[in-house]
């Protein structure tokens, strides 16, 4: 995947109009005011079932033009939509105003109209939602009315792989007609109608009447172009010579039929795999989509093996590059996110405290996403840190002392600090007694007291456990319990707290010194002023690049590369590097 070329599309405004973010003051089961940023042309929404991924796609569908989210999410007696205590269900999205070259926000709110109780209406900015006031009227600005910004003008394509049923499947497996109730009767009916369907396909006709009823829908009867055919062949790993696609109602239902020809025979979707038909319809929709569209795909991995999923991502990336599409999809598949950059992966999870869906980070590594969806991470021994620089320090220690151990380890960092690690990950590792994970936290996170060993934790009273854990972690951790009496819940909580202390004694360590990673590196290079290590590295990077005072500051990635070079300058015989290597050696021996 051409990551840098795709990033350049956003950087240079080639995808405009482009949805830069969407946020939710109140929407379904999302944590209030959840915000999702879009900084890459392709975005994957990852999470377990029930984390509102599909609902987010529907909200994005409702952003552009006059699209109404109420077509997909509406209130019924069995599934009523309950508005929040403070806000009605609504969402806010931002895009670049091409007139002012500033990001503006559009609010859409669910309102009840007499003829439509589930209508989503554009509304004027609401300051309570953190929106800016409308500036004075500018008659040259076409993107606004007197009271609000106009919605983004962008074509939207919404594809749901789970509902990509062919005309044959819609009739044969799901059709329910009074006169045709048995499979035998349905087979006879299909045999009769197939002759007319074949005639329409062979002729390529745009119109075909049978018993005075038009059978071809919207004159949609085409042969796939060479571009479309090549893409289908590449994704599925097949060699087709021709594919025809027709939208029709020959089988009393509206649906598509695909006729596929390869070197040995021809067949339709009735004999094809569901993956073949889904890819054919998806490819044709995307290839035929107008440039600069917003393409939303719900679980594209359905019915596709991992190799096909990887090639599907390549197809999506190429389409985005060539036709400047913004593409957002939901997925449970590691194959579809493995090659995406962190900023393109948004991991959603259910907060055990609030039972609300939260976005764990605006930027997630594939392995972090794999954990959320229950996919085993390759490499059974994992070291987790708070940031990338800490990983480079650990790797330096191993290169200097035990280089062969680098092959035995996998490294992940989860941004958000020690509190996020303790709340969302370490509690889970402890409850599962994961002995294959070592958390190496920054030195400045070291608590005033040491983690108690098994003997020491055994003599801590039940009442003091919570206070001890708070002293060690700096936060109050809520341990989940099953339903039951208060006595049962208290017993489960105490058990979880003791397991947490026991696991952390063995599996939570700290980098040497009381410094953050930036200050640690600077101290090794002889810097005495460590009051603002992040700014110090900014100035070091500017000096290293020879930048003039009038030039912009280097970006975070450039600064990180400079930090890596400075880590490499730390002497191999440094005592702190040796102590890190010993900690890791102990961890590997424990497994």
Coordinates of N, CA and C in Angstrom, one line a residue, residues 2-135:
X2 N 0.5 2.2 -0.8 CA 1.3 3.4 -0.9 C 0.9 4.4 0.1
X3 N 1.4 4.2 1.4 CA 1.0 5.0 2.5 C 1.2 6.5 2.3
X4 N 2.5 6.8 1.9 CA 2.8 8.2 1.8 C 2.0 8.9 0.7
X5 N 1.7 8.2 -0.4 CA 0.9 8.8 -1.5 C -0.5 9.1 -1.0
X6 N -1.0 8.2 -0.2 CA -2.4 8.3 0.4 C -2.4 9.5 1.4
X7 N -1.4 9.6 2.2 CA -1.3 10.7 3.1 C -1.3 12.0 2.4
X8 N -0.5 12.1 1.3 CA -0.4 13.3 0.5 C -1.7 13.8 0.0
X9 N -2.7 12.8 -0.3 CA -4.0 13.3 -0.8 C -4.7 14.2 0.2
X10 N -4.6 13.8 1.5 CA -5.2 14.6 2.5 C -4.4 15.9 2.8
X11 N -3.1 15.8 2.8 CA -2.3 16.9 3.1 C -2.5 18.0 2.1
X12 N -2.6 17.7 0.8 CA -2.7 18.6 -0.3 C -4.1 18.9 -0.7
X13 N -5.1 18.5 0.1 CA -6.5 18.8 -0.2 C -7.1 18.2 -1.4
X14 N -6.6 17.0 -1.9 CA -7.1 16.4 -3.1 C -8.4 15.6 -2.8
X15 N -8.8 15.4 -1.6 CA -10.0 14.7 -1.3 C -11.2 15.6 -1.0
X16 N -10.9 16.9 -1.1 CA -12.0 17.9 -0.7 C -13.2 17.8 -1.7
X17 N -14.4 17.9 -1.1 CA -14.7 18.1 0.3 C -14.5 16.8 1.1
X18 N -13.9 16.9 2.3 CA -13.5 15.8 3.0 C -14.0 15.9 4.5
X19 N -14.6 14.8 5.0 CA -15.1 14.9 6.4 C -13.9 14.7 7.3
X20 N -13.6 15.8 8.0 CA -12.4 15.8 8.9 C -12.6 15.1 10.2
X21 N -13.8 15.2 10.7 CA -14.1 14.6 12.0 C -15.7 14.5 12.1
X22 N -16.1 13.6 13.0 CA -17.5 13.5 13.4 C -17.5 13.3 14.9
X23 N -18.5 14.0 15.6 CA -18.6 13.9 17.0 C -20.0 13.8 17.4
X24 N -20.2 13.2 18.6 CA -21.6 12.8 19.0 C -21.9 13.3 20.4
X25 N -22.5 14.4 20.6 CA -23.0 14.8 21.9 C -23.9 13.8 22.6
X26 N -24.7 13.2 21.8 CA -25.6 12.1 22.2 C -26.0 11.3 21.0
X27 N -25.6 10.0 21.1 CA -25.9 9.1 19.9 C -25.8 7.6 20.4
X28 N -27.0 7.0 20.4 CA -27.0 5.6 20.7 C -26.3 5.3 22.0
X29 N -25.4 4.3 22.0 CA -24.7 3.9 23.3 C -23.3 4.5 23.3
X30 N -23.0 5.4 22.5 CA -21.7 6.0 22.5 C -21.5 6.9 23.8
X31 N -20.2 6.9 24.3 CA -19.9 7.8 25.3 C -20.2 9.2 24.8
X32 N -20.9 10.1 25.6 CA -21.3 11.4 25.1 C -20.0 12.2 24.7
X33 N -20.2 12.9 23.6 CA -19.1 13.8 23.0 C -17.9 13.0 22.5
X34 N -18.2 11.7 22.1 CA -17.1 10.9 21.4 C -16.8 11.6 20.1
X35 N -15.5 11.7 19.8 CA -15.1 12.4 18.5 C -14.2 11.4 17.8
X36 N -14.4 11.3 16.5 CA -13.5 10.5 15.6 C -12.9 11.4 14.6
X37 N -11.6 11.5 14.5 CA -10.9 12.3 13.5 C -10.6 11.4 12.3
X38 N -10.6 12.0 11.1 CA -10.2 11.4 9.9 C -9.1 12.1 9.3
X39 N -7.9 11.5 9.3 CA -6.7 12.1 8.8 C -6.0 11.3 7.7
X40 N -6.6 10.2 7.3 CA -6.1 9.3 6.3 C -7.3 9.0 5.3
X41 N -7.0 8.8 4.0 CA -8.1 8.6 3.1 C -9.0 7.3 3.4
X42 N -8.3 6.3 4.1 CA -9.0 5.1 4.4 C -9.1 5.0 5.9
X43 N -10.2 4.7 6.5 CA -10.3 4.5 7.9 C -11.1 3.2 8.2
X44 N -10.5 2.5 9.2 CA -11.1 1.2 9.6 C -11.7 1.4 11.0
X45 N -13.0 1.1 11.2 CA -13.6 1.1 12.5 C -13.6 -0.3 13.1
X46 N -12.9 -0.6 14.1 CA -12.7 -1.9 14.6 C -13.2 -2.0 16.0
X47 N -13.9 -3.2 16.3 CA -14.4 -3.4 17.6 C -15.2 -4.7 17.7
X48 N -15.5 -5.1 18.9 CA -16.3 -6.3 19.1 C -17.7 -6.0 18.7
X49 N -18.5 -7.1 18.6 CA -19.9 -6.9 18.3 C -20.5 -6.0 19.4
X50 N -21.5 -5.2 18.9 CA -22.2 -4.3 19.9 C -21.5 -3.0 20.2
X51 N -20.4 -2.6 19.4 CA -19.7 -1.4 19.7 C -20.1 -0.3 18.7
X52 N -21.3 -0.4 18.1 CA -21.9 0.7 17.3 C -21.1 1.0 16.1
X53 N -20.3 0.1 15.6 CA -19.6 0.4 14.3 C -20.5 0.7 13.2
X54 N -21.5 -0.2 12.9 CA -22.4 0.0 11.8 C -23.2 1.3 12.0
X55 N -23.6 1.6 13.3 CA -24.3 2.8 13.5 C -23.5 4.1 13.2
X56 N -22.2 4.0 13.4 CA -21.3 5.1 13.0 C -21.3 5.3 11.5
X57 N -21.3 4.2 10.8 CA -21.4 4.3 9.3 C -22.7 5.0 8.9
X58 N -23.8 4.6 9.5 CA -25.0 5.2 9.1 C -25.1 6.7 9.4
X59 N -24.4 7.1 10.5 CA -24.3 8.5 10.8 C -23.5 9.3 9.7
X60 N -22.4 8.6 9.3 CA -21.6 9.2 8.2 C -22.4 9.3 6.9
X61 N -23.2 8.3 6.7 CA -24.1 8.4 5.5 C -25.0 9.6 5.6
X62 N -25.5 9.9 6.9 CA -26.4 11.0 7.0 C -25.7 12.4 7.0
X63 N -24.4 12.4 6.8 CA -23.7 13.7 6.8 C -24.0 14.5 5.5
X64 N -23.9 13.8 4.4 CA -23.8 14.5 3.1 C -25.3 14.8 2.6
X65 N -25.4 16.0 2.0 CA -26.6 16.3 1.2 C -27.8 16.2 2.1
X66 N -28.9 15.5 1.5 CA -30.2 15.4 2.1 C -30.4 13.9 2.6
X67 N -29.3 13.2 2.8 CA -29.4 11.8 3.3 C -30.0 11.8 4.7
X68 N -30.9 11.0 4.9 CA -31.6 10.9 6.2 C -31.3 9.7 7.0
X69 N -30.6 9.8 8.1 CA -30.2 8.7 8.9 C -31.5 7.9 9.4
X70 N -32.6 8.6 9.5 CA -33.9 8.0 9.9 C -34.3 6.9 9.0
X71 N -33.8 6.8 7.8 CA -34.1 5.7 6.9 C -33.5 4.4 7.4
X72 N -32.5 4.4 8.3 CA -31.9 3.2 8.8 C -32.1 3.1 10.3
X73 N -32.3 4.1 11.0 CA -32.5 4.1 12.5 C -33.8 4.8 12.8
X74 N -34.8 4.0 13.2 CA -36.1 4.7 13.5 C -36.7 4.0 14.7
X75 N -37.6 4.7 15.3 CA -38.2 4.2 16.6 C -39.4 3.3 16.3
X76 N -39.6 2.2 17.1 CA -40.7 1.4 17.0 C -41.1 1.0 18.5
X77 N -42.3 0.4 18.6 CA -42.8 0.0 19.9 C -41.8 -1.0 20.6
X78 N -41.2 -1.9 19.7 CA -40.3 -2.9 20.3 C -38.9 -2.3 20.5
X79 N -38.5 -1.3 19.7 CA -37.2 -0.7 19.8 C -37.3 0.8 19.8
X80 N -37.8 1.3 20.9 CA -38.0 2.8 21.0 C -36.6 3.5 21.1
X81 N -36.6 4.7 20.5 CA -35.4 5.5 20.6 C -35.6 6.5 21.8
X82 N -34.8 6.3 22.8 CA -34.9 7.2 24.0 C -33.9 8.3 23.9
X83 N -34.4 9.5 23.9 CA -33.5 10.6 23.9 C -32.8 10.8 25.3
X84 N -31.6 11.4 25.3 CA -30.9 11.6 26.5 C -31.5 12.6 27.4
X85 N -31.1 12.6 28.6 CA -31.6 13.6 29.6 C -31.2 15.0 29.2
X86 N -30.0 15.2 28.6 CA -29.5 16.5 28.4 C -29.6 16.9 26.9
X87 N -29.4 16.0 26.0 CA -29.4 16.3 24.6 C -30.2 15.3 23.8
X88 N -30.8 15.7 22.7 CA -31.4 14.8 21.8 C -30.3 14.0 21.0
X89 N -30.6 12.9 20.4 CA -29.7 12.2 19.6 C -29.3 13.2 18.4
X90 N -28.0 13.3 18.3 CA -27.5 14.2 17.2 C -26.0 13.9 16.9
X91 N -25.5 14.5 15.8 CA -24.1 14.3 15.5 C -23.6 15.6 14.8
X92 N -22.3 15.9 14.9 CA -21.7 17.1 14.4 C -20.5 16.6 13.6
X93 N -20.4 17.1 12.3 CA -19.2 16.8 11.5 C -18.6 18.1 11.0
X94 N -17.3 18.0 10.8 CA -16.5 19.1 10.3 C -15.9 18.9 8.9
X95 N -15.9 20.0 8.1 CA -15.2 19.9 6.8 C -14.6 21.3 6.5
X96 N -13.7 21.3 5.5 CA -13.1 22.6 5.2 C -13.9 23.4 4.3
X97 N -14.2 24.7 4.7 CA -14.9 25.6 3.9 C -13.9 26.2 2.9
X98 N -14.2 25.9 1.6 CA -13.2 26.3 0.6 C -13.2 27.8 0.4
X99 N -14.1 28.5 0.9 CA -14.1 30.0 0.8 C -13.2 30.6 1.9
X100 N -13.4 30.2 3.1 CA -12.6 30.8 4.2 C -11.3 30.0 4.5
X101 N -11.2 28.7 4.0 CA -10.1 27.8 4.3 C -10.0 27.5 5.8
X102 N -11.2 27.4 6.4 CA -11.3 27.1 7.8 C -12.3 25.9 8.0
X103 N -12.0 25.1 9.0 CA -12.9 24.0 9.3 C -14.2 24.6 9.9
X104 N -15.4 24.1 9.3 CA -16.7 24.5 9.9 C -17.4 23.3 10.3
X105 N -18.4 23.4 11.1 CA -19.1 22.3 11.7 C -20.6 22.3 11.4
X106 N -21.2 21.2 11.0 CA -22.6 21.0 10.7 C -23.2 20.1 11.8
X107 N -24.3 20.6 12.3 CA -25.1 19.8 13.3 C -26.3 19.2 12.7
X108 N -26.5 17.9 12.9 CA -27.8 17.2 12.5 C -28.4 16.6 13.8
X109 N -29.7 16.9 14.0 CA -30.4 16.5 15.2 C -31.6 15.7 14.8
X110 N -32.0 14.7 15.6 CA -33.2 13.9 15.3 C -34.4 14.7 15.9
X111 N -35.3 14.9 15.0 CA -36.5 15.7 15.4 C -37.8 14.9 15.0
X112 N -38.9 15.2 15.6 CA -40.1 14.5 15.3 C -41.0 15.5 14.5
X113 N -41.2 15.1 13.2 CA -42.1 15.8 12.4 C -43.5 15.1 12.2
X114 N -44.5 15.8 11.9 CA -45.8 15.2 11.8 C -45.8 14.0 10.8
X115 N -45.2 14.1 9.7 CA -45.2 13.0 8.7 C -43.9 12.1 8.8
X116 N -43.0 12.4 9.7 CA -41.8 11.6 9.8 C -41.2 11.8 11.3
X117 N -41.5 10.9 12.2 CA -41.0 11.0 13.5 C -39.5 10.8 13.7
X118 N -38.8 10.4 12.6 CA -37.4 10.0 12.7 C -36.6 10.8 11.7
X119 N -36.9 12.1 11.6 CA -36.2 13.0 10.6 C -35.0 13.6 11.3
X120 N -33.9 13.6 10.5 CA -32.7 14.2 11.0 C -32.5 15.6 10.3
X121 N -32.5 16.6 11.0 CA -32.6 18.0 10.5 C -31.3 18.8 10.8
X122 N -30.8 19.4 9.7 CA -29.7 20.4 10.0 C -30.1 21.5 11.0
X123 N -29.3 21.8 11.9 CA -29.6 22.8 12.9 C -28.5 23.9 13.0
X124 N -28.9 25.0 13.6 CA -27.9 26.1 13.8 C -26.9 25.6 14.9
X125 N -25.7 26.2 14.9 CA -24.7 25.8 15.9 C -25.3 26.0 17.4
X126 N -24.9 25.1 18.2 CA -25.3 25.1 19.6 C -24.0 25.2 20.4
X127 N -23.8 26.3 21.2 CA -22.6 26.6 21.9 C -22.4 25.5 23.0
X128 N -23.4 25.0 23.5 CA -23.3 23.9 24.5 C -22.6 22.7 24.0
X129 N -22.6 22.5 22.7 CA -22.0 21.4 22.1 C -20.5 21.7 21.7
X130 N -20.1 22.9 22.1 CA -18.7 23.2 21.8 C -18.6 23.8 20.3
X131 N -19.7 24.2 19.7 CA -19.6 24.7 18.4 C -19.4 26.2 18.4
X132 N -18.8 26.7 17.4 CA -18.5 28.2 17.3 C -19.7 28.9 16.8
X133 N -19.8 30.2 17.2 CA -20.9 31.0 16.7 C -20.7 31.3 15.2
X134 N -21.8 31.5 14.5 CA -21.7 31.8 13.1 C -21.0 33.2 12.9
X135 N -20.0 33.4 12.0 CA -19.4 34.7 11.8 C -20.4 35.6 11.1

